Each structure stands twice: as C-alpha cells, then as structure tokens.
Amino acid sequence: MQSGFLCYNGKFIGASEPILTADNRSFRYGDGCFETMRVYQGRVLLADLHFERLMASMHLLHFDVPQHFTKAYFIRLITELCVRNGNEQLARVRLTVFRSDGGLYDPINNLPNFIIQSWELNRQVLELNATGLVLDIFPDVRKSSDKYSSIKSNNCLPYVMAAMYAKQHRINEAVLLNPCGRVADTTIANLFIVQGRQIITPPLSEGGVCGVMRKHLLRMELPFTVSENPITVADLESADEIFLTNAVTGVRWVSSFHDSSYGNATAVILHELIHEGL
C-alpha cells in the first residue's frame, strides 16, 4: 500500500493527490527511466551506483539534466520522504523520471520531472530466501539487445507480461531471452549461474538491465572467479547453482529450472558478504 506522502519535483504532497495530465509522456510512451532502491536505517544503500546509473540513463535518453540533480539532492529528498512516511528503518524507494509534457513522439522539450515514492519493506528481505525460487522461460517475448536495453525504462511491457506469465504458471520468476535465444535477465532481477568456483552473468550486450546489485557484485573482492559471458538455456540446465540479484532483495537462490535442481552454497556466502559490505 502506498504510504502517506510522495515527492513530486522536490515538493512533498499527499500520495493520493493527482499530479499527472493525460499528456504525460511516461503514460503515453514510457518516456523515462526509474531507480528502485533500498533504504536501511535511514541510509540509501548503494547510492553511488544508483545515481551513477540514473545520470547515465538520463544522458542516454537525451534529457537536459538540471545542475541541481545531484546525488546529494536526491538523497536528501528520499531521506525526508521516508521520515515523513515513517519507513526510514527499512523501505523500498522508487524514483521515476519522465520527460515534460508535450509533443507526439518527438518532445517539445527535454526537461525531466520526477516522482519519489516509498513503501515499508518486510524485514524478511534482509534474510536469504529459505525456499529456493522456481524459474522458467517466458516464451512470448525476446528482449532487445541494443543501446537502450540496459536502461530501467518506464516502458516495462515485456517485464509486465513476463510477471503475469510467472503468476499464471505458479513460478517465482520468468527468464527473458534475447533475440539469439540466450539469457538477458528475469522479471525483476539479473541472473547468475555457478559452475564450480566460477560465477557467470550475461554481459549487458545480451540485453539485460544494468542492475545495481549486479554491478556491485562484479566489483566486489570475492573468493570466486566472476565473469561476464553469454548464458544459454542449456547452461542454466547444467549449472551447479543459479541465483538472482536486485537492489531491494539482494541475492535470491533458485532451487529448480525445468528438470534441474540446485543448491545454495554460493548464494549463502554471497548473501553474507554483500550484507557485511552494505
């Protein structure tokens, strides 16, 4: 349920207040991007990586980024919003950026607007999932592999349909493939496989979103070899382990995919190392 307040272009208003017009470009075209963050004990986790990605996405989408759009500016707003909503101890925060109203496909101007929302998170999110996830392939869409495929775009239709497919088929996550039939990512996470002491995730050129937890894990010093390589469906079936990552839920291990089943020894270690580092 939405908390009591949101932040719209730097102003705090009631979450139920109408703020968008019928000409809103995110509503019309999905014209924008977003960040989903975890706030823990009043602190935005992995803030450097979130705002590094946000700025890169806005520049890639040709926004005219105002000078005051800094990490410090957004952290101040996020922190105040969480305090107002009483969820600063543990919250999920979404920062949505969208282009100003006007124009058809070609915009009138490229100034960004933004909305920040926060919701209380269950403390269970701090623990590694006790029961492994069940995965399957989403067969109806191929995720594009292009200049924009790594952005957390407001145009989320492939992921919406994949999430619906997962719910209808009573699985936890659906895997999205790229035009070559290889793994891009999943409904709300990046995917990693474990083969012996090697951890592998698809490079961004395979079509997956540039996940913050993914980037954090790739930069960490770990007792494993971590690499970026294309992953096929056969690789999933033969892996020792599969786990998923995102900035809110951290690491979640997979117990089954097709007829294969997996353990979680590596996921247990990574979960501890990541939480120690945060």
Short mmCIF file of C-alpha atoms in Angstrom, two decimals, residues 135 137 175-178 180-185 190-195 198-203 205-206 214 227-239 241-244 257 262:
data_model
loop_
_atom_site.label_atom_id
_atom_site.label_comp_id
_atom_site.label_asym_id
_atom_site.label_seq_id
_atom_site.Cartn_x
_atom_site.Cartn_y
_atom_site.Cartn_z
CA LEU A 135 12.25 -20.46 -12.75
CA ILE A 137 11.40 -19.27 -19.65
CA VAL A 175 13.60 -15.68 -17.60
CA LEU A 176 13.63 -13.34 -20.60
CA LEU A 177 15.72 -14.38 -23.58
CA ASN A 178 17.34 -12.14 -26.18
CA CYS A 180 19.58 -15.09 -30.10
CA GLY A 181 17.72 -17.24 -27.57
CA ARG A 182 20.23 -16.62 -24.78
CA VAL A 183 19.55 -15.27 -21.28
CA ALA A 184 19.01 -11.50 -20.94
CA ASP A 185 17.64 -11.25 -17.39
CA ASN A 190 19.76 -10.11 -13.08
CA LEU A 191 20.72 -13.78 -13.33
CA PHE A 192 23.96 -15.53 -12.36
CA ILE A 193 24.98 -19.15 -12.68
CA VAL A 194 27.63 -21.03 -10.70
CA GLN A 195 29.89 -23.61 -12.31
CA GLN A 198 33.11 -19.73 -11.33
CA ILE A 199 30.22 -17.25 -11.19
CA ILE A 200 28.92 -16.13 -14.58
CA THR A 201 26.39 -13.47 -15.61
CA PRO A 202 25.44 -12.31 -19.12
CA PRO A 203 27.20 -9.14 -20.36
CA SER A 205 25.28 -6.66 -24.64
CA GLU A 206 22.98 -9.68 -24.18
CA ARG A 214 24.84 -6.88 -10.34
CA SER A 227 32.96 -13.18 -15.25
CA GLU A 228 30.54 -11.91 -17.89
CA ASN A 229 29.75 -14.45 -20.60
CA PRO A 230 26.65 -15.32 -22.64
CA ILE A 231 24.41 -17.90 -20.95
CA THR A 232 22.31 -20.39 -22.89
CA VAL A 233 19.27 -22.34 -21.73
CA ALA A 234 21.50 -25.43 -21.70
CA ASP A 235 23.90 -23.58 -19.38
CA LEU A 236 21.02 -22.98 -16.98
CA GLU A 237 20.10 -26.64 -17.02
CA SER A 238 23.67 -27.80 -16.33
CA ALA A 239 24.66 -25.16 -13.73
CA GLU A 241 23.64 -23.11 -8.84
CA ILE A 242 21.53 -20.24 -10.13
CA PHE A 243 20.87 -17.06 -8.20
CA LEU A 244 19.22 -13.72 -8.92
CA PHE A 257 14.52 -24.80 -13.57
CA TYR A 262 20.16 -26.62 -7.45
#
